[in-house]
mmCIF file of C-alpha atoms in Angstrom:
data_model
loop_
_atom_site.group_PDB
_atom_site.id
_atom_site.type_symbol
_atom_site.label_atom_id
_atom_site.label_comp_id
_atom_site.label_asym_id
_atom_site.label_seq_id
_atom_site.Cartn_x
_atom_site.Cartn_y
_atom_site.Cartn_z
ATOM 1 C CA MET S 9 0.313 -0.264 -0.052
ATOM 2 C CA ASN S 10 2.690 2.536 1.052
ATOM 3 C CA ASP S 11 4.764 1.683 -2.324
ATOM 4 C CA ALA S 12 1.340 2.213 -4.351
ATOM 5 C CA TRP S 13 0.815 5.214 -2.275
ATOM 6 C CA LEU S 14 4.128 6.602 -3.217
ATOM 7 C CA SER S 15 4.264 5.776 -6.828
ATOM 8 C CA PHE S 16 0.961 7.745 -7.351
ATOM 9 C CA GLN S 17 2.323 10.916 -5.776
ATOM 10 C CA TYR S 18 5.324 10.661 -7.948
ATOM 11 C CA GLY S 19 2.767 10.203 -11.006
ATOM 12 C CA LEU S 20 1.322 13.454 -9.728
ATOM 13 C CA ALA S 21 4.498 15.112 -9.984
ATOM 14 C CA ALA S 22 5.480 13.651 -13.417
ATOM 15 C CA PHE S 23 2.194 15.158 -14.692
ATOM 16 C CA VAL S 24 2.827 18.355 -13.992
ATOM 17 C CA ILE S 25 6.067 18.366 -15.286
ATOM 18 C CA GLY S 26 4.774 16.809 -18.265
ATOM 19 C CA LEU S 27 2.474 19.931 -18.844
ATOM 20 C CA LEU S 28 5.291 21.900 -18.243
ATOM 21 C CA LEU S 29 7.354 20.311 -21.176
ATOM 22 C CA ILE S 30 4.398 20.985 -23.176
ATOM 23 C CA ALA S 31 4.546 24.600 -22.292
ATOM 24 C CA VAL S 32 7.955 24.814 -23.324
ATOM 25 C CA GLY S 33 7.354 23.541 -26.692
ATOM 26 C CA ASN S 34 4.685 25.587 -26.937
ATOM 27 C CA LEU S 35 6.955 28.851 -26.639
ATOM 28 C CA LYS S 36 7.954 28.055 -30.423
ATOM 29 C CA ALA S 37 5.085 26.368 -31.437
ATOM 30 C CA TRP S 38 2.677 29.245 -30.731
ATOM 31 C CA ARG S 39 3.851 31.640 -33.145
ATOM 32 C CA ARG S 40 3.191 35.357 -32.719
ATOM 33 C CA MET S 41 0.910 36.930 -35.089
ATOM 34 C CA ASN S 42 2.948 40.019 -35.952
ATOM 35 C CA ARG S 43 6.081 37.891 -37.220
ATOM 36 C CA TYR S 44 4.776 36.737 -40.527
ATOM 37 C CA PRO S 45 5.810 38.466 -44.045
ATOM 38 C CA ALA S 46 3.110 40.065 -46.199
ATOM 39 C CA PRO S 47 1.456 38.326 -48.674
ATOM 40 C CA ALA S 48 1.701 39.240 -52.632
ATOM 41 C CA ARG S 49 -2.198 40.551 -52.194
ATOM 42 C CA PHE S 50 -4.322 40.833 -49.709
ATOM 43 C CA PRO S 51 -8.067 39.712 -50.358
ATOM 44 C CA ARG S 52 -11.345 41.404 -49.752
ATOM 45 C CA ALA S 53 -12.220 40.789 -46.158
ATOM 46 C CA SER S 54 -15.268 41.401 -44.271
ATOM 47 C CA ILE S 55 -15.150 42.203 -40.337
ATOM 48 C CA LEU S 56 -18.069 40.785 -38.742
ATOM 49 C CA VAL S 57 -19.019 41.968 -35.158
ATOM 50 C CA PRO S 58 -22.285 40.210 -33.345
ATOM 51 C CA ALA S 59 -23.005 42.890 -30.567
ATOM 52 C CA ARG S 60 -25.800 42.467 -27.878
ATOM 53 C CA ASN S 61 -25.781 44.724 -24.736
ATOM 54 C CA GLU S 62 -22.201 45.771 -25.240
ATOM 55 C CA GLU S 63 -22.404 49.565 -24.804
ATOM 56 C CA ASP S 64 -19.456 49.934 -22.761
ATOM 57 C CA ASN S 65 -17.349 48.182 -25.544
ATOM 58 C CA ILE S 66 -18.555 48.857 -29.118
ATOM 59 C CA GLU S 67 -17.144 52.349 -30.006
ATOM 60 C CA GLY S 68 -13.881 51.692 -28.909
ATOM 61 C CA CYS S 69 -14.089 48.063 -30.930
ATOM 62 C CA VAL S 70 -15.377 49.461 -33.661
ATOM 63 C CA ARG S 71 -13.254 52.506 -34.326
ATOM 64 C CA SER S 72 -9.989 50.464 -33.808
ATOM 65 C CA LEU S 73 -11.564 47.747 -36.561
ATOM 66 C CA LEU S 74 -12.256 51.045 -39.063
ATOM 67 C CA ALA S 75 -8.805 52.073 -38.380
ATOM 68 C CA GLN S 76 -7.038 48.758 -39.935
ATOM 69 C CA ASP S 77 -4.499 49.539 -42.130
ATOM 70 C CA TYR S 78 -5.657 47.007 -45.095
ATOM 71 C CA PRO S 79 -6.355 47.629 -48.695
ATOM 72 C CA ASP S 80 -9.959 46.358 -49.166
ATOM 73 C CA PHE S 81 -12.102 45.370 -46.295
ATOM 74 C CA GLU S 82 -15.572 46.229 -44.593
ATOM 75 C CA VAL S 83 -16.909 45.884 -41.332
ATOM 76 C CA LEU S 84 -20.123 44.536 -40.378
ATOM 77 C CA VAL S 85 -21.961 44.919 -37.004
ATOM 78 C CA LEU S 86 -25.105 43.663 -35.953
ATOM 79 C CA ASN S 87 -27.059 44.642 -32.833
ATOM 80 C CA ASP S 88 -28.354 41.417 -31.510
ATOM 81 C CA ASP S 89 -31.569 42.719 -29.668
ATOM 82 C CA SER S 90 -29.306 44.820 -26.986
ATOM 83 C CA GLY S 91 -31.043 46.359 -24.642
ATOM 84 C CA ASP S 92 -28.741 49.190 -23.253
ATOM 85 C CA ARG S 93 -27.118 51.939 -25.468
ATOM 86 C CA THR S 94 -25.647 49.491 -28.106
ATOM 87 C CA ARG S 95 -28.387 50.510 -30.741
ATOM 88 C CA SER S 96 -27.800 54.420 -30.246
ATOM 89 C CA ILE S 97 -24.022 54.056 -30.110
ATOM 90 C CA LEU S 98 -24.025 52.366 -33.723
ATOM 91 C CA ALA S 99 -26.611 54.486 -35.139
ATOM 92 C CA ALA S 100 -23.820 57.664 -34.354
ATOM 93 C CA LEU S 101 -21.554 55.274 -36.210
ATOM 94 C CA ASP S 102 -23.430 54.361 -39.030
ATOM 95 C CA GLY S 103 -22.172 57.085 -41.369
ATOM 96 C CA GLU S 104 -18.465 55.935 -41.290
ATOM 97 C CA PRO S 105 -17.030 54.694 -44.522
ATOM 98 C CA ARG S 106 -16.630 51.012 -44.938
ATOM 99 C CA LEU S 107 -19.278 50.485 -41.844
ATOM 100 C CA ARG S 108 -22.495 48.521 -42.250
ATOM 101 C CA VAL S 109 -24.673 48.336 -39.118
ATOM 102 C CA LEU S 110 -27.104 45.867 -39.420
ATOM 103 C CA ILE S 111 -30.626 45.172 -36.873
ATOM 104 C CA GLY S 112 -30.770 41.413 -36.241
ATOM 105 C CA LYS S 113 -34.048 39.314 -37.257
ATOM 106 C CA PRO S 114 -36.038 37.682 -34.125
ATOM 107 C CA LEU S 115 -34.063 34.714 -32.898
ATOM 108 C CA PRO S 116 -35.192 31.262 -34.348
ATOM 109 C CA PRO S 117 -36.266 28.928 -31.433
ATOM 110 C CA ASP S 118 -33.405 26.463 -32.486
ATOM 111 C CA TRP S 119 -30.783 28.993 -32.692
ATOM 112 C CA LEU S 120 -28.291 30.347 -29.854
ATOM 113 C CA GLY S 121 -28.218 34.423 -30.009
ATOM 114 C CA LYS S 122 -24.589 34.625 -31.081
ATOM 115 C CA HIS S 123 -24.877 32.081 -33.520
ATOM 116 C CA TRP S 124 -27.727 33.707 -35.076
ATOM 117 C CA ALA S 125 -26.088 36.828 -35.211
ATOM 118 C CA CYS S 126 -22.997 35.387 -36.511
ATOM 119 C CA HIS S 127 -25.028 33.443 -39.526
ATOM 120 C CA GLN S 128 -26.938 36.715 -40.194
ATOM 121 C CA LEU S 129 -23.335 38.659 -40.404
ATOM 122 C CA ALA S 130 -21.842 35.931 -43.029
ATOM 123 C CA GLN S 131 -24.780 36.163 -45.225
ATOM 124 C CA ALA S 132 -24.570 40.014 -45.377
ATOM 125 C CA ALA S 133 -20.516 39.991 -46.204
ATOM 126 C CA ALA S 134 -19.083 40.627 -49.264
ATOM 127 C CA GLY S 135 -15.538 39.734 -48.532
ATOM 128 C CA ASP S 136 -13.278 36.575 -49.698
ATOM 129 C CA LEU S 137 -12.109 36.237 -46.345
ATOM 130 C CA LEU S 138 -14.534 36.388 -42.839
ATOM 131 C CA LEU S 139 -13.005 37.692 -39.612
ATOM 132 C CA PHE S 140 -15.441 37.083 -36.877
ATOM 133 C CA THR S 141 -14.111 38.920 -33.648
ATOM 134 C CA ASP S 142 -16.188 40.102 -30.618
ATOM 135 C CA ALA S 143 -17.172 43.628 -29.390
ATOM 136 C CA ASP S 144 -15.093 43.372 -26.491
ATOM 137 C CA THR S 145 -12.173 43.196 -28.226
ATOM 138 C CA HIS S 146 -9.590 45.936 -29.443
ATOM 139 C CA HIS S 147 -7.206 46.279 -32.251
ATOM 140 C CA HIS S 148 -3.905 47.504 -33.444
ATOM 141 C CA PRO S 149 -4.208 49.169 -36.758
ATOM 142 C CA GLN S 150 -2.238 45.944 -38.583
ATOM 143 C CA THR S 151 -4.243 43.227 -36.736
ATOM 144 C CA LEU S 152 -6.168 42.609 -40.248
ATOM 145 C CA ARG S 153 -2.691 42.542 -42.333
ATOM 146 C CA ASP S 154 -0.818 40.195 -40.091
ATOM 147 C CA ALA S 155 -3.591 37.737 -39.737
ATOM 148 C CA VAL S 156 -3.786 37.600 -43.460
ATOM 149 C CA ALA S 157 -0.461 37.259 -43.888
ATOM 150 C CA ALA S 158 -0.240 34.260 -41.136
ATOM 151 C CA LEU S 159 -3.339 32.862 -42.825
ATOM 152 C CA HIS S 160 -1.307 32.964 -46.253
ATOM 153 C CA VAL S 161 2.111 31.938 -44.957
ATOM 154 C CA GLU S 162 0.345 28.879 -42.569
ATOM 155 C CA ARG S 163 -1.766 27.982 -45.913
ATOM 156 C CA ALA S 164 -4.482 27.874 -43.363
ATOM 157 C CA ASP S 165 -8.635 27.880 -44.103
ATOM 158 C CA LEU S 166 -9.081 28.841 -40.591
ATOM 159 C CA LEU S 167 -7.142 31.160 -38.844
ATOM 160 C CA SER S 168 -7.553 31.887 -34.950
ATOM 161 C CA ALA S 169 -5.859 33.876 -32.168
ATOM 162 C CA LEU S 170 -5.621 34.129 -28.811
ATOM 163 C CA PRO S 171 -5.874 37.921 -27.469
ATOM 164 C CA ARG S 172 -4.374 39.468 -24.410
ATOM 165 C CA GLN S 173 -6.735 39.176 -21.942
ATOM 166 C CA ILE S 174 -7.179 42.392 -19.744
ATOM 167 C CA VAL S 175 -7.751 41.632 -16.348
ATOM 168 C CA GLY S 176 -9.054 44.266 -13.757
ATOM 169 C CA SER S 177 -11.140 42.966 -10.774
ATOM 170 C CA TRP S 178 -9.571 40.405 -8.492
ATOM 171 C CA ALA S 179 -11.879 37.805 -10.014
ATOM 172 C CA GLU S 180 -10.821 38.371 -13.650
ATOM 173 C CA ARG S 181 -7.020 38.408 -12.371
ATOM 174 C CA LEU S 182 -7.718 34.943 -10.464
ATOM 175 C CA ILE S 183 -9.801 32.931 -12.798
ATOM 176 C CA VAL S 184 -9.448 34.553 -16.668
ATOM 177 C CA PRO S 185 -6.199 33.455 -16.674
ATOM 178 C CA ILE S 186 -7.148 29.600 -16.731
ATOM 179 C CA ILE S 187 -8.053 30.237 -20.645
ATOM 180 C CA PRO S 188 -4.408 30.889 -21.788
ATOM 181 C CA TRP S 189 -3.041 28.519 -19.190
ATOM 182 C CA SER S 190 -5.286 25.638 -20.277
ATOM 183 C CA LEU S 191 -4.491 26.231 -24.088
ATOM 184 C CA PHE S 192 -0.826 26.706 -23.575
ATOM 185 C CA ALA S 193 -0.171 23.962 -20.886
ATOM 186 C CA LEU S 194 -2.964 21.166 -22.390
ATOM 187 C CA ILE S 195 -2.428 21.038 -26.030
ATOM 188 C CA PRO S 196 0.900 20.382 -27.797
ATOM 189 C CA LEU S 197 0.148 22.846 -30.847
ATOM 190 C CA ALA S 198 2.824 21.320 -33.115
ATOM 191 C CA LEU S 199 1.460 17.893 -32.953
ATOM 192 C CA ALA S 200 -1.948 19.378 -33.008
ATOM 193 C CA HIS S 201 -1.401 21.006 -35.915
ATOM 194 C CA ARG S 202 0.157 18.170 -37.651
ATOM 195 C CA LEU S 203 -2.141 15.467 -36.724
ATOM 196 C CA ARG S 204 -5.333 17.077 -37.368
ATOM 197 C CA ARG S 205 -7.300 14.940 -34.830
ATOM 198 C CA THR S 206 -10.730 16.809 -34.158
ATOM 199 C CA SER S 207 -10.258 16.122 -30.301
ATOM 200 C CA LEU S 208 -6.892 18.394 -30.327
ATOM 201 C CA VAL S 209 -8.235 21.438 -32.403
ATOM 202 C CA VAL S 210 -9.064 24.167 -30.362
ATOM 203 C CA ALA S 211 -9.974 27.985 -31.209
ATOM 204 C CA VAL S 212 -10.768 31.326 -29.652
ATOM 205 C CA GLY S 213 -14.027 32.878 -30.712
ATOM 206 C CA GLN S 214 -12.552 36.289 -29.609
ATOM 207 C CA TYR S 215 -10.772 36.253 -33.249
ATOM 208 C CA MET S 216 -11.508 33.611 -36.152
ATOM 209 C CA LEU S 217 -10.462 34.253 -39.615
ATOM 210 C CA PHE S 218 -11.979 32.023 -42.394
ATOM 211 C CA ARG S 219 -11.617 31.742 -46.045
ATOM 212 C CA ARG S 220 -15.279 32.232 -47.466
ATOM 213 C CA GLU S 221 -15.301 28.957 -49.250
ATOM 214 C CA ALA S 222 -14.060 27.185 -45.993
ATOM 215 C CA TYR S 223 -16.606 28.314 -43.973
ATOM 216 C CA ASP S 224 -19.277 27.568 -46.282
ATOM 217 C CA ARG S 225 -18.171 24.094 -46.901
ATOM 218 C CA SER S 226 -18.059 23.831 -42.987
ATOM 219 C CA GLY S 227 -21.719 24.559 -42.864
ATOM 220 C CA GLY S 228 -20.806 27.661 -41.044
ATOM 221 C CA HIS S 229 -22.742 28.703 -37.651
ATOM 222 C CA ALA S 230 -25.810 26.961 -39.317
ATOM 223 C CA ALA S 231 -24.204 23.909 -38.675
ATOM 224 C CA VAL S 232 -23.351 24.456 -35.284
ATOM 225 C CA ARG S 233 -26.364 26.639 -34.000
ATOM 226 C CA GLN S 234 -26.902 24.966 -30.537
ATOM 227 C CA ASN S 235 -23.173 24.535 -29.656
ATOM 228 C CA ALA S 236 -22.281 26.755 -27.089
ATOM 229 C CA VAL S 237 -18.613 26.309 -27.808
ATOM 230 C CA ASP S 238 -19.324 27.526 -31.262
ATOM 231 C CA ASP S 239 -15.562 28.384 -31.796
ATOM 232 C CA ILE S 240 -14.214 24.678 -31.027
ATOM 233 C CA ALA S 241 -17.299 23.263 -33.029
ATOM 234 C CA LEU S 242 -16.350 25.388 -36.165
ATOM 235 C CA ALA S 243 -12.757 24.309 -36.150
ATOM 236 C CA ARG S 244 -13.658 20.855 -35.965
ATOM 237 C CA ARG S 245 -15.838 21.176 -38.641
ATOM 238 C CA ILE S 246 -12.924 22.718 -40.877
ATOM 239 C CA VAL S 247 -10.637 19.528 -39.895
ATOM 240 C CA SER S 248 -13.111 16.918 -40.658
ATOM 241 C CA GLN S 249 -13.741 18.625 -44.243
ATOM 242 C CA GLY S 250 -9.684 18.126 -44.622
ATOM 243 C CA LEU S 251 -9.163 21.519 -44.416
ATOM 244 C CA ARG S 252 -6.457 23.410 -42.445
ATOM 245 C CA TRP S 253 -6.516 25.368 -39.400
ATOM 246 C CA ARG S 254 -3.760 27.074 -37.420
ATOM 247 C CA LEU S 255 -3.939 29.025 -33.821
ATOM 248 C CA VAL S 256 -1.671 31.421 -33.147
ATOM 249 C CA ASP S 257 -0.695 33.981 -30.186
ATOM 250 C CA GLY S 258 -2.354 37.646 -31.007
ATOM 251 C CA GLY S 259 -1.550 39.183 -27.852
ATOM 252 C CA GLY S 260 0.818 42.089 -29.651
ATOM 253 C CA ARG S 261 -2.041 42.796 -31.743
ATOM 254 C CA ILE S 262 -5.441 42.494 -30.129
ATOM 255 C CA GLU S 263 -6.694 42.646 -26.277
ATOM 256 C CA CYS S 264 -9.961 41.573 -24.998
ATOM 257 C CA ARG S 265 -11.302 42.206 -21.536
ATOM 258 C CA MET S 266 -13.925 39.578 -21.645
ATOM 259 C CA TYR S 267 -15.851 39.827 -18.280
ATOM 260 C CA ARG S 268 -15.815 42.873 -15.480
ATOM 261 C CA ASN S 269 -16.857 41.445 -12.178
ATOM 262 C CA LEU S 270 -17.267 37.722 -10.677
ATOM 263 C CA GLY S 271 -20.594 37.405 -11.902
ATOM 264 C CA HIS S 272 -19.778 37.940 -15.374
ATOM 265 C CA VAL S 273 -16.862 35.495 -15.174
ATOM 266 C CA MET S 274 -18.720 32.523 -13.421
ATOM 267 C CA GLU S 275 -21.791 33.371 -15.921
ATOM 268 C CA GLY S 276 -19.307 32.996 -19.265
ATOM 269 C CA LEU S 277 -17.171 30.167 -18.005
ATOM 270 C CA SER S 278 -20.448 28.517 -16.594
ATOM 271 C CA LYS S 279 -21.795 28.532 -20.275
ATOM 272 C CA ASN S 280 -18.425 27.094 -21.717
ATOM 273 C CA LEU S 281 -16.679 24.478 -19.336
ATOM 274 C CA PHE S 282 -19.652 22.016 -19.345
ATOM 275 C CA ALA S 283 -20.010 22.196 -23.022
ATOM 276 C CA ALA S 284 -16.479 21.971 -24.116
ATOM 277 C CA PHE S 285 -16.475 18.000 -22.964
ATOM 278 C CA ASP S 286 -19.793 17.978 -25.512
ATOM 279 C CA TYR S 287 -21.878 17.557 -22.282
ATOM 280 C CA GLY S 288 -20.021 14.136 -21.068
ATOM 281 C CA TRP S 289 -20.008 13.930 -17.599
ATOM 282 C CA PRO S 290 -18.078 11.022 -16.842
ATOM 283 C CA GLN S 291 -14.902 12.503 -18.461
ATOM 284 C CA PHE S 292 -15.770 16.133 -17.688
ATOM 285 C CA LEU S 293 -15.895 14.459 -13.878
ATOM 286 C CA PHE S 294 -13.000 13.068 -13.937
ATOM 287 C CA VAL S 295 -11.017 15.736 -15.390
ATOM 288 C CA TRP S 296 -11.720 18.392 -13.064
ATOM 289 C CA THR S 297 -11.728 16.169 -9.696
ATOM 290 C CA TRP S 298 -8.290 15.180 -11.171
ATOM 291 C CA MET S 299 -7.249 19.077 -11.806
ATOM 292 C CA GLY S 300 -8.578 19.852 -8.342
ATOM 293 C CA LEU S 301 -6.161 16.757 -6.489
ATOM 294 C CA VAL S 302 -3.305 18.163 -8.335
ATOM 295 C CA PHE S 303 -3.413 21.757 -8.319
ATOM 296 C CA VAL S 304 -5.716 22.378 -5.054
ATOM 297 C CA ILE S 305 -5.631 19.571 -2.418
ATOM 298 C CA TRP S 306 -1.940 18.462 -3.235
ATOM 299 C CA PRO S 307 -0.560 22.244 -2.710
ATOM 300 C CA MET S 308 -2.908 22.452 0.574
ATOM 301 C CA LEU S 309 -0.884 19.201 1.658
ATOM 302 C CA LEU S 310 2.532 20.402 0.656
ATOM 303 C CA GLY S 311 1.604 23.532 2.938
ATOM 304 C CA LEU S 312 0.509 21.231 5.997
ATOM 305 C CA GLY S 313 3.624 19.143 5.282
ATOM 306 C CA LEU S 314 6.239 22.204 5.432
ATOM 307 C CA LEU S 315 4.226 23.023 9.089
ATOM 308 C CA GLY S 316 5.135 19.801 9.980
ATOM 309 C CA VAL S 317 1.451 17.957 9.699
ATOM 310 C CA MET S 318 2.132 15.410 7.298
ATOM 311 C CA LEU S 319 -0.171 12.147 6.286
ATOM 312 C CA PRO S 320 1.306 8.708 6.881
ATOM 313 C CA GLY S 321 3.422 8.172 3.826
ATOM 314 C CA PHE S 322 3.307 11.580 2.408
ATOM 315 C CA SER S 323 5.933 12.431 -0.066
ATOM 316 C CA LEU S 324 7.325 15.915 0.627
ATOM 317 C CA GLU S 325 10.010 15.821 -2.189
ATOM 318 C CA ALA S 326 7.189 14.870 -4.981
ATOM 319 C CA ALA S 327 4.870 17.471 -3.817
ATOM 320 C CA VAL S 328 7.693 20.052 -3.710
ATOM 321 C CA VAL S 329 8.384 19.195 -7.781
ATOM 322 C CA ALA S 330 4.806 19.359 -8.544
ATOM 323 C CA ALA S 331 4.542 22.816 -6.615
ATOM 324 C CA ALA S 332 8.043 23.988 -8.225
ATOM 325 C CA GLY S 333 6.655 22.718 -11.833
ATOM 326 C CA SER S 334 3.136 24.303 -11.296
ATOM 327 C CA ILE S 335 4.872 27.714 -10.693
ATOM 328 C CA GLY S 336 7.153 27.552 -13.303
ATOM 329 C CA LEU S 337 4.185 26.641 -15.642
ATOM 330 C CA TRP S 338 2.117 29.584 -14.551
ATOM 331 C CA LEU S 339 4.919 31.829 -14.920
ATOM 332 C CA ILE S 340 5.595 30.755 -18.324
ATOM 333 C CA VAL S 341 2.098 31.758 -19.217
ATOM 334 C CA THR S 342 1.910 34.982 -17.281
ATOM 335 C CA ARG S 343 5.264 35.987 -19.151
ATOM 336 C CA ARG S 344 3.941 35.031 -22.823
ATOM 337 C CA PHE S 345 0.752 36.563 -22.405
ATOM 338 C CA SER S 346 1.545 39.703 -20.452
ATOM 339 C CA LEU S 347 -0.281 38.425 -17.216
ATOM 340 C CA PRO S 348 0.596 39.820 -13.692
ATOM 341 C CA ALA S 349 3.588 37.391 -12.858
ATOM 342 C CA TYR S 350 2.581 37.100 -9.040
ATOM 343 C CA LEU S 351 -0.364 35.167 -10.126
ATOM 344 C CA ALA S 352 2.065 32.218 -10.551
ATOM 345 C CA LEU S 353 1.967 32.003 -6.470
ATOM 346 C CA LEU S 354 -1.525 32.243 -6.667
ATOM 347 C CA TYR S 355 -2.374 29.199 -8.568
ATOM 348 C CA PRO S 356 -4.198 26.904 -6.025
ATOM 349 C CA ILE S 357 -6.290 29.571 -5.561
ATOM 350 C CA SER S 358 -7.170 29.994 -9.319
ATOM 351 C CA MET S 359 -7.675 26.479 -9.944
ATOM 352 C CA ALA S 360 -9.564 26.360 -6.704
ATOM 353 C CA LEU S 361 -12.315 28.842 -8.360
ATOM 354 C CA THR S 362 -11.745 27.227 -11.716
ATOM 355 C CA VAL S 363 -13.003 23.834 -10.413
ATOM 356 C CA ILE S 364 -15.702 25.333 -8.541
ATOM 357 C CA ILE S 365 -17.220 26.916 -11.347
ATOM 358 C CA ALA S 366 -16.492 23.943 -13.627
ATOM 359 C CA PHE S 367 -18.957 21.916 -11.474
ATOM 360 C CA ARG S 368 -21.258 24.742 -11.286
ATOM 361 C CA SER S 369 -21.365 24.597 -15.081
ATOM 362 C CA MET S 370 -22.201 21.017 -15.047
ATOM 363 C CA ALA S 371 -24.943 21.510 -12.398
ATOM 364 C CA LEU S 372 -26.918 24.411 -14.091
ATOM 365 C CA THR S 373 -26.272 22.783 -17.478
ATOM 366 C CA LEU S 374 -28.138 19.667 -16.542
ATOM 367 C CA THR S 375 -30.574 21.587 -15.002
ATOM 368 C CA GLY S 376 -31.470 23.908 -17.779
ATOM 369 C CA ARG S 377 -30.357 26.923 -15.872
ATOM 370 C CA ALA S 378 -27.523 27.918 -17.851
ATOM 371 C CA THR S 379 -27.784 31.340 -19.316
ATOM 372 C CA TRP S 380 -25.416 33.734 -21.304
ATOM 373 C CA ARG S 381 -26.527 37.372 -22.191
ATOM 374 C CA GLY S 382 -30.365 36.752 -20.449
ATOM 375 C CA ARG S 383 -30.922 33.828 -22.603
ATOM 376 C CA THR S 384 -31.204 30.108 -21.654
ATOM 377 C CA LEU S 385 -28.786 27.522 -23.190
ATOM 378 C CA ALA S 386 -29.989 24.176 -24.043
ATOM 379 C CA VAL S 387 -27.972 20.956 -24.246
ATOM 380 C CA HIS S 388 -26.655 20.352 -27.562
ATOM 381 C CA LYS S 389 -24.283 17.404 -28.261
ATOM 382 C CA SER S 390 -22.354 17.235 -31.252
ATOM 383 C CA LYS S 391 -23.276 15.004 -34.069
#
């Protein structure tokens, strides 16, 4: 029993070191968007922005998109039944060159709201390239030029980028970094790009650039109309059609403040976490129980061990290795994605909060109480 218990502890430490090695490999595999040479020509691009209750963000986002240094583009923004000042702000901007403001049609019963908005935007777009981006993003003037260059060099049909995540409140600082952490630590990107297995495909809905023919061939948002994680679902459909995807680091070109307080953080992640597992509760329970054990319970036991309170057979050495590896992993992520470095020392709190939200996500979804932007989300498994 003692040997098995000791082996298990060293297995936990080895798991953490494995994640650390994945992150080290991703330092090279995750190419920065602004490091690609320009193509010979720039196709016409349509920038598509769904907007629902975005009065705090929409003007800054749209103005940054209109300021793109790109030869041929249009910006389409769809007001998705907003109940705040979004509509009036868009009306004031509507005379800007290159900008078209659309009023969303009523939501059909078998669609999720954002997906329906994106579908309408795609139908109205005239570009050979379709860029879907969120209303809470802000873009450097070179962003579109650099994204198209990356799409061309990578010969991709879909290019997605992870923006720099802006975190203000303590809830944001502690929880939002789990998004870049999970992508950087859990997905060996070079391998994922090479194998083209749908289980390894990831994308970030805050920035998704499609070749128009690839978007249409994948079925577009109509094909994932009830899937809460439409970004991943669309990327997987791209791969299933034999097309090519790439994920890059957009931190030097795009910024996004997803949430502004604990309530927003909890609602947003509760919408996505269980859905990202395609609502498969056995694997969901296993993964998040394991994460809690490795990154929450184990550090707590280490703290007790350092205070002289140790479980029988507890390996202080294995726990120290795991903690050091975890801190190193978080330092890589915080440095790469311009997040506060001190968050590396607070990783058990970050993971504990995320585990709580994960189980909340499953509970709300299974009981039909998951919501987003005032709309209830239904369970819809991928086919």
